[in-house]
Coordinates of C-alpha atoms in Angstrom, one line a residue:
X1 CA -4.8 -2.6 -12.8
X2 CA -6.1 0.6 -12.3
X3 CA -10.0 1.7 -12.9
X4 CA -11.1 5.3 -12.9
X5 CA -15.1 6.1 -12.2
X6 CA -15.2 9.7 -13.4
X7 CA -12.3 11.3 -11.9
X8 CA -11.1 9.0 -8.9
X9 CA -8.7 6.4 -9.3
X10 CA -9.6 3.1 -8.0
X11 CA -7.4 0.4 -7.5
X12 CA -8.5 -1.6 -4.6
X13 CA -11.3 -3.2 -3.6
X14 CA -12.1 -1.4 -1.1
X15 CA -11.9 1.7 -3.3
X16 CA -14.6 0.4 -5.4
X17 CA -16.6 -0.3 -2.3
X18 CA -16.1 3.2 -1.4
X19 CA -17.2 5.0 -4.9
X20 CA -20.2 2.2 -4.9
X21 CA -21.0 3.7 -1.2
X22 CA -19.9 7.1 -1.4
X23 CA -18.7 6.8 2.2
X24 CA -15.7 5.2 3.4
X25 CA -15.9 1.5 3.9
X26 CA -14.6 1.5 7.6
X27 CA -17.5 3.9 8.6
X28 CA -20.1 0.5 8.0
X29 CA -17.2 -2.1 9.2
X30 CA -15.1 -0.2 11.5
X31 CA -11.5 -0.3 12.2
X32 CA -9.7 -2.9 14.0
X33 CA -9.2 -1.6 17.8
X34 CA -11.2 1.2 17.7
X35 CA -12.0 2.4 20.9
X36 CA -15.8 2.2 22.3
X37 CA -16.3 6.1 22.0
X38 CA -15.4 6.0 18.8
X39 CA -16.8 2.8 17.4
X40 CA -20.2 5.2 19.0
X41 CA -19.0 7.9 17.1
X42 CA -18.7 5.9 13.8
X43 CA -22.2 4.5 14.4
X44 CA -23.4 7.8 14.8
X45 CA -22.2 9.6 11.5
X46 CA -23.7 6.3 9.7
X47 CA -27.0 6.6 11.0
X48 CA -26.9 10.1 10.4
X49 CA -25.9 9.3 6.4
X50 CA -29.0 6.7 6.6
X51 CA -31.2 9.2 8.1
X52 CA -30.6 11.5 5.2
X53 CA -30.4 8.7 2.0
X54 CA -33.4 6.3 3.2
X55 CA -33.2 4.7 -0.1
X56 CA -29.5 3.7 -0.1
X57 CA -29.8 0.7 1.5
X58 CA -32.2 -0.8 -1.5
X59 CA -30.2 0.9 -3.5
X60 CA -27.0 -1.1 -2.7
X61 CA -29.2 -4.7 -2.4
X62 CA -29.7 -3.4 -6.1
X63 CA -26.2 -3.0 -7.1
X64 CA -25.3 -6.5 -5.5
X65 CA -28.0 -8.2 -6.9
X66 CA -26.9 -6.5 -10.7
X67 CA -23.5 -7.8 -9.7
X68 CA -24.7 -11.6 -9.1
X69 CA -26.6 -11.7 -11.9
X70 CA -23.7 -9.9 -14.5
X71 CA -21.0 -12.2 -13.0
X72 CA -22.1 -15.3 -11.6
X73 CA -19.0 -16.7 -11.8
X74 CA -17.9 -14.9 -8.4
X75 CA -19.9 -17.1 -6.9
X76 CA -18.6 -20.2 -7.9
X77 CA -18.5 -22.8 -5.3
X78 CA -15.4 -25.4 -5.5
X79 CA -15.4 -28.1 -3.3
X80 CA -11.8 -28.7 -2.1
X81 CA -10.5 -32.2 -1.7
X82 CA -9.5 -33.5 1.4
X83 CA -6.0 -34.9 1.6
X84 CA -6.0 -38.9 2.9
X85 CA -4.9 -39.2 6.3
X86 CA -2.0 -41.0 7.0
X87 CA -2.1 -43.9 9.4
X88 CA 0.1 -43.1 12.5
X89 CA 2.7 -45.0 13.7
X90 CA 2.1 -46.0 17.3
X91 CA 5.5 -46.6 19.2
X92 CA 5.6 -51.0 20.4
X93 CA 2.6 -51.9 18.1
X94 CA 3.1 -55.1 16.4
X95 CA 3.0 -55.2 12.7

């Protein structure tokens, strides 16, 4: 399925994440082995986008809460049943 938010095209997650943001998602997560100069770096540029948009983080607490309360449903909880364990055979037990 494809979803486009003005004129981008998202079709991920993680392109919805980045159109909700407007940055991309691995500047807040990072990127798997990322070397320590530039995991720095990364934290850098998003303080830096914090610094200039003090109000994003409420904004986004906003967004999620909207998204909670639109579609509760995500948050469905369903308990999984265990299987029963099998008894194990033990090697010269008498039956």
């Amino acid at each position: 399925m494809r979803t486009y938010i003005g004129h981008p095209k998202a079709v991920s997650a993680d392109d919805f994440a980045e159109l909700a943001l407007g940055t991309p998602v691995e500047l807040w997560f990072g990127v798997k082995g990322e070397t320590d100069e530039e995991r720095a770096a990364r934290l850098d540029a998003a303080r830096d986008i914090l610094a200039e948009n003090p109000e994003m983080p409420d904004d986004l607490i906003r967004i999620a809460a909207g998204v909670v309360e639109a579609h509760p449903e995500l948050f469905d909880v369903i308990p999984l049943v265990r299987p029963a364990r099998r008894p194990v055979a033990r090697k010269g037990a008498a039956a």
